[in-house]
Short mmCIF file of C-alpha atoms and ligand atoms in Angstrom, two decimals:
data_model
loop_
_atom_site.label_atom_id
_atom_site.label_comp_id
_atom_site.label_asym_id
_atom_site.label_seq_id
_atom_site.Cartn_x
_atom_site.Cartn_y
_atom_site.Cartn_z
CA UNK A 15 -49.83 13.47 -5.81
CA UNK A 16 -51.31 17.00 -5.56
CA UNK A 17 -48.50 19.18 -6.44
CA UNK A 18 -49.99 20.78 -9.85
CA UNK A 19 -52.77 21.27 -8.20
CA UNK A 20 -51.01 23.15 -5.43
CA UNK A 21 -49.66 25.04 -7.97
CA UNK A 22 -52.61 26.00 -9.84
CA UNK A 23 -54.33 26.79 -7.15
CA UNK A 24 -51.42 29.47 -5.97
CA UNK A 25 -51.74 31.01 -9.41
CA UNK A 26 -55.16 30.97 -9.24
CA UNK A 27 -54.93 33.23 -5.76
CA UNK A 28 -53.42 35.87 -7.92
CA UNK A 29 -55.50 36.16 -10.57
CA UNK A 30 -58.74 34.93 -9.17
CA UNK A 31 -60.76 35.98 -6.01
CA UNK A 32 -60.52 32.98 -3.12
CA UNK A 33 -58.82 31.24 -6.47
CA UNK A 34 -61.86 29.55 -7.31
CA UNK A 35 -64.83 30.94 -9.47
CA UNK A 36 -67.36 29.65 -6.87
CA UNK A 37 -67.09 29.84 -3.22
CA UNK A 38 -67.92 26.36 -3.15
CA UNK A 39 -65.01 25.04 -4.66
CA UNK A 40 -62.64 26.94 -1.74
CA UNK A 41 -61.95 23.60 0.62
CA UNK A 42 -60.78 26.29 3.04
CA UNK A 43 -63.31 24.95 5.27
CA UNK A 44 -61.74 21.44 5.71
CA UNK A 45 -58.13 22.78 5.40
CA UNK A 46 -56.82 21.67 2.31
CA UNK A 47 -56.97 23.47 -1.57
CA UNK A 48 -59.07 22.82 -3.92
CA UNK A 49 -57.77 19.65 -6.52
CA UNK A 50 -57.83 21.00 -9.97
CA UNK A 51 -59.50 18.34 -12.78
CA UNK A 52 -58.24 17.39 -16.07
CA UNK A 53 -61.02 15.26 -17.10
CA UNK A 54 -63.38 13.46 -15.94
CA UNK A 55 -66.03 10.42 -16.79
CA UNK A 56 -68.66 8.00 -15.56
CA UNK A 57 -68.61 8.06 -11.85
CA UNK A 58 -64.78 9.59 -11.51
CA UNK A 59 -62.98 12.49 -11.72
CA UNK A 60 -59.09 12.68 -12.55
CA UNK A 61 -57.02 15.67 -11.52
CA UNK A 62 -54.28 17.70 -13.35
CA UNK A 63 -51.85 15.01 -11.53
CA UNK A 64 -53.51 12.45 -12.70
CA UNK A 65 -55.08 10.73 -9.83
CA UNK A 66 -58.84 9.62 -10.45
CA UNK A 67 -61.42 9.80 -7.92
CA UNK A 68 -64.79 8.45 -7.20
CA UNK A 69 -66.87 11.71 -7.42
CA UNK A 70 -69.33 12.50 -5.26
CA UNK A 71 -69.88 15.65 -5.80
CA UNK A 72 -70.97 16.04 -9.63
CA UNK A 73 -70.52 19.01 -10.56
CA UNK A 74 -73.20 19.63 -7.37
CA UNK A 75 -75.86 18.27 -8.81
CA UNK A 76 -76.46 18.84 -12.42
CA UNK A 77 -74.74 14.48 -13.35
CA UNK A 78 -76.87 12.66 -12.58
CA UNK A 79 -75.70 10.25 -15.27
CA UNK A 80 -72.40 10.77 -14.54
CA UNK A 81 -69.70 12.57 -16.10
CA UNK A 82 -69.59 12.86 -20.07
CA UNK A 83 -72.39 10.33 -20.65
CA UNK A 84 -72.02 9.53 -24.57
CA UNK A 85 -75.71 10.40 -25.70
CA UNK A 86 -75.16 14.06 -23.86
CA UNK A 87 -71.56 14.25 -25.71
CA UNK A 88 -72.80 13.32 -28.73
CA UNK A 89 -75.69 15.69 -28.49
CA UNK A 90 -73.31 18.84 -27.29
CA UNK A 91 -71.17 18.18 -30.48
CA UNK A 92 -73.88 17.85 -32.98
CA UNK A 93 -75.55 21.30 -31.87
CA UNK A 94 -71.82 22.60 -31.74
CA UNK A 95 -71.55 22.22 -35.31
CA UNK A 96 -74.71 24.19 -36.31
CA UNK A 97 -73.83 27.33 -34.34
CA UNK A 98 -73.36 28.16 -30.78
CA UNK A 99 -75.96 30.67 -29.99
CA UNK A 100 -78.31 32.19 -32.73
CA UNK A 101 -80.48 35.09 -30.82
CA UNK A 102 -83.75 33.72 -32.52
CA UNK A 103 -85.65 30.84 -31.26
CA UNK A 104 -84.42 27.40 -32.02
CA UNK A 105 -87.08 23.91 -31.87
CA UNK A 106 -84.49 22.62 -29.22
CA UNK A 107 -86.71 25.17 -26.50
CA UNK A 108 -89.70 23.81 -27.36
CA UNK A 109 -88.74 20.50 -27.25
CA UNK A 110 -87.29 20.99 -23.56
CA UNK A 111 -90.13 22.93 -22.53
CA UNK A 112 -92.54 20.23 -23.36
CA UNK A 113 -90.71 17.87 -22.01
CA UNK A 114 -90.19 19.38 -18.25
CA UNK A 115 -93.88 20.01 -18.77
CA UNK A 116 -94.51 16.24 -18.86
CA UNK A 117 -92.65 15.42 -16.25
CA UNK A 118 -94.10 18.28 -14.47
CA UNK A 119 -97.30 18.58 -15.47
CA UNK A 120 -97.63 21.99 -12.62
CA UNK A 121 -95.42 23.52 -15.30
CA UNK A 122 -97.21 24.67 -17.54
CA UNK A 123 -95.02 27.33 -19.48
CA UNK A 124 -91.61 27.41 -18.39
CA UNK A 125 -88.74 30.24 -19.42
CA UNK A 126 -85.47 28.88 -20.12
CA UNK A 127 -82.66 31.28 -18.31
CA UNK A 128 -78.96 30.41 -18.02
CA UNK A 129 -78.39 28.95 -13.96
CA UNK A 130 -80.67 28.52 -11.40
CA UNK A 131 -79.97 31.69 -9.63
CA UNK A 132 -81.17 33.36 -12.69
CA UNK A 133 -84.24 31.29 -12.56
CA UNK A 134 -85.24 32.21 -8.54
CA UNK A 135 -84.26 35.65 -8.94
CA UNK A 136 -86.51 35.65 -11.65
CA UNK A 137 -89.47 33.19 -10.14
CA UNK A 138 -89.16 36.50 -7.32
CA UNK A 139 -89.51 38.87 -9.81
CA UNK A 140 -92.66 37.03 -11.80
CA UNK A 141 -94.44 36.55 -8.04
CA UNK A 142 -94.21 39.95 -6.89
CA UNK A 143 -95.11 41.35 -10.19
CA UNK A 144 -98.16 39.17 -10.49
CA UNK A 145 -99.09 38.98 -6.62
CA UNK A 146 -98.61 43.08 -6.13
CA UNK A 147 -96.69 42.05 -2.74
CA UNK A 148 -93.26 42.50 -1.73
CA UNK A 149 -92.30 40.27 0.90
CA UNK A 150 -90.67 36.20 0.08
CA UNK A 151 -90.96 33.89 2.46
CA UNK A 152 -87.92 31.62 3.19
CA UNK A 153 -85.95 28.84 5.17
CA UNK A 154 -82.90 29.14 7.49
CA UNK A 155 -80.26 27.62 5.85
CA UNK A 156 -81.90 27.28 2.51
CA UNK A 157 -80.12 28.40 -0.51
CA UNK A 158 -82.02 29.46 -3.92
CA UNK A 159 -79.19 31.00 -5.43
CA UNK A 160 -77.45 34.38 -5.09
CA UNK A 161 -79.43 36.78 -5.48
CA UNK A 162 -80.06 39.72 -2.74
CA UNK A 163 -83.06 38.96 -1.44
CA UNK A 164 -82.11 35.35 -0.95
CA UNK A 165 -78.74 36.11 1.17
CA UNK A 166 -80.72 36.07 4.49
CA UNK A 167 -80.09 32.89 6.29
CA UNK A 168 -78.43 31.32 3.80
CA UNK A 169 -77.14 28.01 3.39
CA UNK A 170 -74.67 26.09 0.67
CA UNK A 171 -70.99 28.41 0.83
CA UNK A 172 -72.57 31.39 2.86
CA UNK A 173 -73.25 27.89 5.57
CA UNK A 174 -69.78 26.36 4.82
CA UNK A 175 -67.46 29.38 5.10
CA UNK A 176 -69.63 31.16 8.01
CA UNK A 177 -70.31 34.20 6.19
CA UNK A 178 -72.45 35.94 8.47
CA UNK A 179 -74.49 39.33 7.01
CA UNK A 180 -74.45 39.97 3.15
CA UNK A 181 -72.25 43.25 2.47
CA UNK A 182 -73.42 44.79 -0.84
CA UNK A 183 -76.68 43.55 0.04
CA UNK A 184 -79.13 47.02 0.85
CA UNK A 185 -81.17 46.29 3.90
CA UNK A 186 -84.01 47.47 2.38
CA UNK A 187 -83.83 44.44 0.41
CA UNK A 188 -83.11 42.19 3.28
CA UNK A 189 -86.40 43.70 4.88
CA UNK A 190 -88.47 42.55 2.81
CA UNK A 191 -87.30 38.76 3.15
CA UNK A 192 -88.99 36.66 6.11
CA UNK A 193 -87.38 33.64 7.81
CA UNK A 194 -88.71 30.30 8.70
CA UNK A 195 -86.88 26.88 10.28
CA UNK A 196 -87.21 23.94 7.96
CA UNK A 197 -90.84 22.10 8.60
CA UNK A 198 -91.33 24.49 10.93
CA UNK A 199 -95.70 25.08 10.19
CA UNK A 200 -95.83 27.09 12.60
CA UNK A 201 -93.68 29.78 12.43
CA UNK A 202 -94.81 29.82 8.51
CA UNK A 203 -98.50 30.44 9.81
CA UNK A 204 -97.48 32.51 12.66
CA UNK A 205 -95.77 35.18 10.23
CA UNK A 206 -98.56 35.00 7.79
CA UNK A 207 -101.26 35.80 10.16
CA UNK A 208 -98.04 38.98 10.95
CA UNK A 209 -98.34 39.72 7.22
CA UNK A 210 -101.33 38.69 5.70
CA UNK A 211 -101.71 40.05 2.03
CA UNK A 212 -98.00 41.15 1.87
CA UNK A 213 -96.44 37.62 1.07
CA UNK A 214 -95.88 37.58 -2.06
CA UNK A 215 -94.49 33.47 -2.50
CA UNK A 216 -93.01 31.25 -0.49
CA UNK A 217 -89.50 29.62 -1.65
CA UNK A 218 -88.95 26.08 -0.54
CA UNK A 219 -86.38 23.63 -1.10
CA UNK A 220 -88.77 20.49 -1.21
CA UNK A 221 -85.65 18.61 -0.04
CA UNK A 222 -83.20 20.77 1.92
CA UNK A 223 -79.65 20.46 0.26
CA UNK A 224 -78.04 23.19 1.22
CA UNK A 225 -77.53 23.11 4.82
CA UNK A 226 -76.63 19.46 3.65
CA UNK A 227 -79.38 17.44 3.27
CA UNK A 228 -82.66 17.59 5.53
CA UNK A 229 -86.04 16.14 4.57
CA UNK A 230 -89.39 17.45 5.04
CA UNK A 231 -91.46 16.00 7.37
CA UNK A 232 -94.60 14.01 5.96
CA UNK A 233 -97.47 17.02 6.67
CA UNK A 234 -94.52 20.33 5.65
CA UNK A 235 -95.53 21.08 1.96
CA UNK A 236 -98.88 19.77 2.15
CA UNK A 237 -99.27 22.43 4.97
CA UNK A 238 -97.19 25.24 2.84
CA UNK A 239 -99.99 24.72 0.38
CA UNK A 240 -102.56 25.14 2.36
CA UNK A 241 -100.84 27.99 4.43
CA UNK A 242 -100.22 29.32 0.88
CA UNK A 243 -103.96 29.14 -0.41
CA UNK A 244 -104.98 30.43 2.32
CA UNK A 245 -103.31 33.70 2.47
CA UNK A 246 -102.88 34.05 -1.04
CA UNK A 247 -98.75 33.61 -1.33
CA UNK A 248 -97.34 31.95 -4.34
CA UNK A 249 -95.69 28.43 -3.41
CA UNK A 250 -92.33 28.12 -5.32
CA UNK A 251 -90.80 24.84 -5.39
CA UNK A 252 -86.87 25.27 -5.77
CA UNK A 253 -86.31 22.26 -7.62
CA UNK A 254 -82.98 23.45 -8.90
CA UNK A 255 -81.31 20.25 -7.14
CA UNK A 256 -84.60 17.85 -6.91
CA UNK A 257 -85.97 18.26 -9.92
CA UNK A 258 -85.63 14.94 -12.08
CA UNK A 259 -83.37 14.03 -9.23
CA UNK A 260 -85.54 12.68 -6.46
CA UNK A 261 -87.43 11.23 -9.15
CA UNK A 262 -87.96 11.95 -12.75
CA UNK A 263 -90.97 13.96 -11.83
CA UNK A 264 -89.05 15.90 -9.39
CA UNK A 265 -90.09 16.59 -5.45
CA UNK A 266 -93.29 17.54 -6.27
CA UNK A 267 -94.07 14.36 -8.14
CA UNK A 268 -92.32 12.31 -5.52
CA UNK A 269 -94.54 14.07 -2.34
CA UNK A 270 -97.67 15.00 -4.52
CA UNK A 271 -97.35 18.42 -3.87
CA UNK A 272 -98.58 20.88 -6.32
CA UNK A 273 -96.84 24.13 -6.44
CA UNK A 274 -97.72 27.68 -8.00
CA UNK A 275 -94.36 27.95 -9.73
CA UNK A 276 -91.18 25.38 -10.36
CA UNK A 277 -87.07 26.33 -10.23
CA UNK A 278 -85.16 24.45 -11.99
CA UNK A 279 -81.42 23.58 -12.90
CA UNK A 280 -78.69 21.56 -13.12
CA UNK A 281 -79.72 18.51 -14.07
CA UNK A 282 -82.24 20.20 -16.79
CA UNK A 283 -78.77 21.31 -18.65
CA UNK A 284 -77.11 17.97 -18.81
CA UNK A 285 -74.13 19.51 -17.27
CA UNK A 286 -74.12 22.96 -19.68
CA UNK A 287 -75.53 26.23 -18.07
CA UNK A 288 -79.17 26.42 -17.55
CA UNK A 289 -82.01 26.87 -15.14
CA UNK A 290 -85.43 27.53 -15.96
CA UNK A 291 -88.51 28.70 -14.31
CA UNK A 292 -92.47 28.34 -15.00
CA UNK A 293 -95.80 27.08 -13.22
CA UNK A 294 -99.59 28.16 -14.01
CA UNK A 295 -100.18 29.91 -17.09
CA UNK A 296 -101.93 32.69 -16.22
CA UNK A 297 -98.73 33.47 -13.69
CA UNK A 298 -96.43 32.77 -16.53
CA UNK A 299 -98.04 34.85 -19.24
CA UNK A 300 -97.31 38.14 -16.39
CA UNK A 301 -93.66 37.65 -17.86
CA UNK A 302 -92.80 40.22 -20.83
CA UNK A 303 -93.14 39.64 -23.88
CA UNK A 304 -96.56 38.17 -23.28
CA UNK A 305 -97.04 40.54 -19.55
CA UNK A 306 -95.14 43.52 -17.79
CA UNK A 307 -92.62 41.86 -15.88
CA UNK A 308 -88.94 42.18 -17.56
CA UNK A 309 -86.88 39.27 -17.78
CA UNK A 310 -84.49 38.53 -20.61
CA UNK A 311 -81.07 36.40 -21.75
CA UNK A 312 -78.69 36.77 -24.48
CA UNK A 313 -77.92 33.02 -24.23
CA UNK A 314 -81.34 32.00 -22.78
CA UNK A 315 -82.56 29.34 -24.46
CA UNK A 316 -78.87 28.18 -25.79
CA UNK A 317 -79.15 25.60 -28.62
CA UNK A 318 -76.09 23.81 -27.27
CA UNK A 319 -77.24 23.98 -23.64
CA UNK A 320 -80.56 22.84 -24.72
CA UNK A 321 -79.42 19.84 -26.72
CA UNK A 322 -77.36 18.51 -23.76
CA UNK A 323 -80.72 19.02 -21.81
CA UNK A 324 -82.94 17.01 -24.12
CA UNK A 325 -80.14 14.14 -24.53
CA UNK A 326 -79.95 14.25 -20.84
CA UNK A 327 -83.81 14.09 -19.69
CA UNK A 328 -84.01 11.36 -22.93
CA UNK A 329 -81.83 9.03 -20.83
CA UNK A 330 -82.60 9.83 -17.57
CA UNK A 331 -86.63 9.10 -18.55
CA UNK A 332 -85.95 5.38 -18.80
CA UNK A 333 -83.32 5.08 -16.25
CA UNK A 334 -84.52 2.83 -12.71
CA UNK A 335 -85.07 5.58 -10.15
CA UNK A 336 -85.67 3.02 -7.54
CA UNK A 337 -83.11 0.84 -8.10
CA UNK A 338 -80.43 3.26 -7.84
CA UNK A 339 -82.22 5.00 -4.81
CA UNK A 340 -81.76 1.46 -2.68
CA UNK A 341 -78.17 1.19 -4.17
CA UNK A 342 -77.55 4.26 -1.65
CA UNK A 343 -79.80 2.97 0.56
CA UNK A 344 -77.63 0.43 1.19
CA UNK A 345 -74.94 1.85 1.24
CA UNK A 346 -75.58 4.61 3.96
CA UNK A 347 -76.62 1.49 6.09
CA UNK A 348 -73.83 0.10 5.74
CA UNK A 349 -71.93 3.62 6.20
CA UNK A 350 -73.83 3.72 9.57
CA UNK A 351 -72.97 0.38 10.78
CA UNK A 352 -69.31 1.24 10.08
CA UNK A 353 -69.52 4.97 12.18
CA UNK A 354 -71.46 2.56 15.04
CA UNK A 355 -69.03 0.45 15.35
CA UNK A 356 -65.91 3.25 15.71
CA UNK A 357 -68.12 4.64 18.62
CA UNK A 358 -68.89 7.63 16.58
CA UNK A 359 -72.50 8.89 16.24
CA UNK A 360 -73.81 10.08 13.34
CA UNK A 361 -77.30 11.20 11.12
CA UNK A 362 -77.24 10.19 7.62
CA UNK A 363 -79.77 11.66 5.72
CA UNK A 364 -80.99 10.42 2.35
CA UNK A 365 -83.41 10.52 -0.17
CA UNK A 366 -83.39 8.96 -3.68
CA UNK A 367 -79.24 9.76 -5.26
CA UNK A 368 -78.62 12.02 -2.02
CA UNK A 369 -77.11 11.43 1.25
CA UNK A 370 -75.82 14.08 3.96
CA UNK A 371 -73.49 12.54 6.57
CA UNK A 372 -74.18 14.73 9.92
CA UNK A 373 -71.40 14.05 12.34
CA UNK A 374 -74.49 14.60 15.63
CA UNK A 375 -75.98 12.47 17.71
CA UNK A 376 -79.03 14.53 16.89
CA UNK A 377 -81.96 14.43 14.54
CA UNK A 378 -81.36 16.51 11.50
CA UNK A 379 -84.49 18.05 10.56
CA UNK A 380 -83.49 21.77 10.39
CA UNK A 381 -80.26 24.29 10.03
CA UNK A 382 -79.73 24.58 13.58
CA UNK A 383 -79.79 20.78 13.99
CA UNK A 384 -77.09 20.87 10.90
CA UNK A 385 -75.68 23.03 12.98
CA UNK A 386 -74.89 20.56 15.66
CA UNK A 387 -72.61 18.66 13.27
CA UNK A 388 -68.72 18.24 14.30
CA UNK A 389 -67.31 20.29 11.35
CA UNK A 390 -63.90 18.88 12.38
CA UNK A 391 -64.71 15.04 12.07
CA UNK A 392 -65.97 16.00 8.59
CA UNK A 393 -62.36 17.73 7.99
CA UNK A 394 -61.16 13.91 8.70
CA UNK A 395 -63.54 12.47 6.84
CA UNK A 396 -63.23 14.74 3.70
CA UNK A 397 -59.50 14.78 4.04
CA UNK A 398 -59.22 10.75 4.90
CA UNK A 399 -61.55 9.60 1.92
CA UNK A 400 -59.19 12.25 -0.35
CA UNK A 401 -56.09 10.82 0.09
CA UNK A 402 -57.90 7.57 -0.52
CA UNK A 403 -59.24 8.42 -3.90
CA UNK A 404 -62.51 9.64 -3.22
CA UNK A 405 -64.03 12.83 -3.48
CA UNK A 406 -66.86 14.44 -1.02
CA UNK A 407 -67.97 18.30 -0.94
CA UNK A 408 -65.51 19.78 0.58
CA UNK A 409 -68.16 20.81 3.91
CA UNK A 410 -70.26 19.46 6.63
CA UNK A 411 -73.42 21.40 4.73
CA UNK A 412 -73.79 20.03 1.50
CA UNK A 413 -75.32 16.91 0.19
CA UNK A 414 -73.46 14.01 -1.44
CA UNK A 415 -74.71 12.98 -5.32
CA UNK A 416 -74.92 10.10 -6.31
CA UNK A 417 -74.81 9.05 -10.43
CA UNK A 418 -76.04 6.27 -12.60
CA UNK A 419 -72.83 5.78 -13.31
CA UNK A 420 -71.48 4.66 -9.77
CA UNK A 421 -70.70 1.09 -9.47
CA UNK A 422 -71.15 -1.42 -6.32
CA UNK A 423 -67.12 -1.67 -6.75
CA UNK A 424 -66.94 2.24 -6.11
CA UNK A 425 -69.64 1.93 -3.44
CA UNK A 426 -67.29 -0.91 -1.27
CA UNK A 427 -64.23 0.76 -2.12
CA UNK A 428 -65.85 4.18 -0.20
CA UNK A 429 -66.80 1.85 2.29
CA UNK A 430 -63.42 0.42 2.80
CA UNK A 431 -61.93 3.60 3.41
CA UNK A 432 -64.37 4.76 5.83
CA UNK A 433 -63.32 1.68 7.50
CA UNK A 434 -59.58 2.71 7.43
CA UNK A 435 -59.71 5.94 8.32
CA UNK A 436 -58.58 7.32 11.48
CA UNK A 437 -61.66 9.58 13.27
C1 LIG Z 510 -77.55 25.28 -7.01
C2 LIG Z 510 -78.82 25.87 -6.52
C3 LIG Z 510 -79.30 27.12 -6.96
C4 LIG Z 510 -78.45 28.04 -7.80
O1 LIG Z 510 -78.16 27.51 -9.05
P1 LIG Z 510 -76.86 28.09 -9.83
O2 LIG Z 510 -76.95 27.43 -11.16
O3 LIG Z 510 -75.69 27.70 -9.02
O4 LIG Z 510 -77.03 29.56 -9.92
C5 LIG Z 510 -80.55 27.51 -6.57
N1 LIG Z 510 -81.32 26.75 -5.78
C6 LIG Z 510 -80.90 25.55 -5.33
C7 LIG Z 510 -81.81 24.73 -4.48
C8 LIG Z 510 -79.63 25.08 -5.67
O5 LIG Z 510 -79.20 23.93 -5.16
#
C-alpha cells in the first residue's frame, strides 16, 4: 500500500537532495520514507496509492481549516483568473494588512514577504537597523526559520535529524546570536545585564513548536517585556505557527502580551506562500521605501497568495476557537489515559489546535526536557498510527495540528489505534 510512494521517493533521491524539498518531510528519523500525496481534503490526506489518512500534520501549520476548504478554493481560482502576479500593488494587500492589524492590533503596519523565514530574517534585519545593535536574543530549540543567524540551537529538522553546527553558516554570524532555555528569566536577564545596549530584539516563539510543543510558563513573556523595556531590546513575537492559531488574535492576544514586532505565516496564506512581518509604526516606517533598511519581493504581496489569505482569515474569524480547543482537550485526555494504562509514561502538551506527545516521564517545559523523550517509542508510534491510516510528523520534536475540519469519528478512530498498537 506504499509502493508508488517507494518509488517516488527513490527517484526523488536522484534528482533531489535527501529526496524531499524540506528536511522535514525526510521520515529518516522514524525509519520509514516519506508517503507521497495525490490529493488531499478536509481533515485527510490520500497518497499516490491511494490510501487516505487522517492528517495531522497540515501542511505544518498553515490548515487550520483543513485541506482545500471551498471559500479558500474558490478564492485561489477567482484571483487565478485575473493574473498571477502583477509587480504593482493590488487592494488584496491592503485588505490583508488591515485585517491582521485587527486581529493584532500591536501590528500596526505589516510587510507582506513570501514564507516566514523571509519574514524573521527580515524582522532581524528591521531591529538591528532601527535599534543600531547587533546581537538577537534566542531560545534553545526554537526555530524562526532558516536563516544564519537563527541556526544556533535550533529546533524543528535541525532537532529531528540531529544536525549539530550549521556548515555554511560564518561564525561571525553565529557570534552575534545569544542563547536562552525556554522560560528560562533568568538566564534572559543574566545575559542582558552581560550585554546591555547591544541586544538588538529578542525572538520568541510565544508557544514553543519546534522542539515539539512546550508552553510558556504564566510570568515568561510578561517578564521578556519587561526584561525587554528595560534594556531597550526589541521583543519579536514569532507567531509564524500561533498566530490566528492559538486564537484568532494570535499568542499575544491569547497571553496579553504586547510585543515590539509580530512574525507571521502559514496560516496568514491560507495554505499559498506567505509570511509577513510588522509591529509599531515608527519601527516599521525604518523599512525602505519609507526608511533605510532594504527589504524587497518579486512575489511579495502575491494577489493569489493574498486572496487565499483573506478567504482564509474570513472563515477562520467566525469559527469557535474554544470549542475546537476542548475537542483536543479531550482527546489528549483520553490519549493519556490510554498511554497510563499500557504502563507507558508520557507528557502531552497542548494548547488550543496543538498537542506534542513527549514519550518522558518528565515535565516538558524546555529543549533539554524534549530532549528526554524516547525517540524510539515515537518511531512506534509514528510508524503504528501509519499503517493504521493516520498521519503524525514524522519526529518526536514537532507539534501535532489540529483542523476545523477533524471530526469526533477521526478523533476515536486515532484513539483506537493508539489502543492497538504494540509499544
Ligand atoms: C515554520 C516556521 C518558520 C518558518 O516559516 P517558513 O514558511 O517555513 O519559512 C518560522 N518560525 C516559526 C515559529 C515556524 O514554525
Amino acid at each position: 500500500m506504499e509502493k508508488k510512494s517507494a518509488a517516488l521517493f527513490a527517484e526523488a533521491l536522484q534528482y533531489i537532495p535527501g529526496g524531499v524539498n524540506s528536511p522535514v518531510r525526510s521520515c529518516a528519523s522514524v525509519d520509514s520514507v516519506p508517503l507521497f500525496i495525490a490529493s488531499a481534503r478536509g481533515s485527510k490526506i490520500t497518497s499516490v496509492d491511494g490510501v487516505e489518512y487522517i492528517d495531522f500534520v497540515e501542511s505544518w501549520g498553515p490548515l487550520l481549516l483543513g485541506h482545500a476548504h471551498p471559500e479558500v478554493t474558490r478564492a485561489v481560482l477567482e484571483a487565478v483568473e485575473r493574473g498571477t502576479s502583477y509587480g504593482a500593488p493590488c487592494e488584496n494587500e491592503v485588505i490583508l494588512a488591515k485585517e491582521i492589524h485587527a486581529a493584532l492590533p500591536s501590528v500596526e503596519m505589516a510587510r507582506m514577504v513570501s514564507s516566514g523565514t523571509e519574514a524573521t530574517m527580515s524582522a532581524l534585519r528591521l531591529a538591528r537597523g532601527f535599534t543600531g545593535r547587533k546581537k538577537l536574543l534566542k531560545f534553545d530549540g526554537a526555530y524562526h526559520g532558516h536563516g544564519d543567524a537563527f541556526l544556533a540551537s535550533a529546533g524543528s529538522g535541525v532537532a529531528t535529524l540531529s544536525i549539530p553546527g550549521t556548515p555554511g553558516v560564518p561564525e561571525a554570524v553565529i557570534m552575534d546570536t545569544l542563547i536562552a532555555p525556554y522560560n528560562d528569566l533568568a538566564a534572559v536577564e543574566n545575559l542582558c545585564r552581560q550585554y546591555p545596549e547591544d541586544i538588538a530584539a529578542v525572538f520568541v516563539e510565544p508557544c514553543a513548536g519546534n522542539m515539539g510543543l512546550v508552553l510558556p510558563e504564566p510570568e515568561f513573556l510578561p517578564g521578556l517585556r519587561s526584561l525587554c523595556d528595560r534594556y531597550g531590546a526589541l521583543l519579536v513575537f514569532d507567531e509564524v505557527i500561533t498566530g490566528f492559531r492559538v486564537a484568532y488574535n494570535g499568542a499575544q492576544g491569547y497571553f496579553g502580551v504586547k510585543p515590539d514586532l509580530t512574525t507571521l505565516g502559514k496560516i496568514i496564506g491560507g495554505g499559498m506562500p506567505v509570511g509577513a512581518f510588522g509591529g509599531k509604526r515608527e519601527i516599521m516606517e525604518y523599512l525602505a521605501p519609507s526608511g533605510p533598511v532594504y527589504q524587497a519581493g518579486t512575489l511579495s504581496g502575491n494577489p493569489v497568495a493574498m486572496a487565499a489569505g483573506i478567504a482564509a482569515l474570513k472563515v477562520l474569524k467566525t469559527s469557535d476557537y474554544p470549542a475546537l480547543e476542548q475537542k483536543v482537550e479531550i482527546f489528549c485526555r483520553n490519549m493519556e489515559e490510554i498511554f497510563a494504562r499500557k504502563n507507558i509514561p508520557v507528557c502531552i502538551n497542548r494548547i488550543a489546535s496543538m498537542f506534542t506527545i513527549f514519550f518522558t516521564p518528565v515535565k516538558v517545559r524546555d529543549f533539554a526536557g524534549a530532549k528526554t523523550a524516547d525517540t524510539k517509542l515515537m518511531t512506534k508510534l509514528y510508524k503504528g498510527l501509519r499503517q493504521r491510516g493516520i498521519n503524525f510528523a514524522p519526529s518526536a520534536f514537532e507539534t501535532a495540528m489540529v483542523s476545523f475540519a477533524h471530526s469526533e469519528e477521526n478523533f476515536s478512530k486515532t484513539l483506537a489505534a493508539l489502543e492497538e498498537i504494540r509499544f
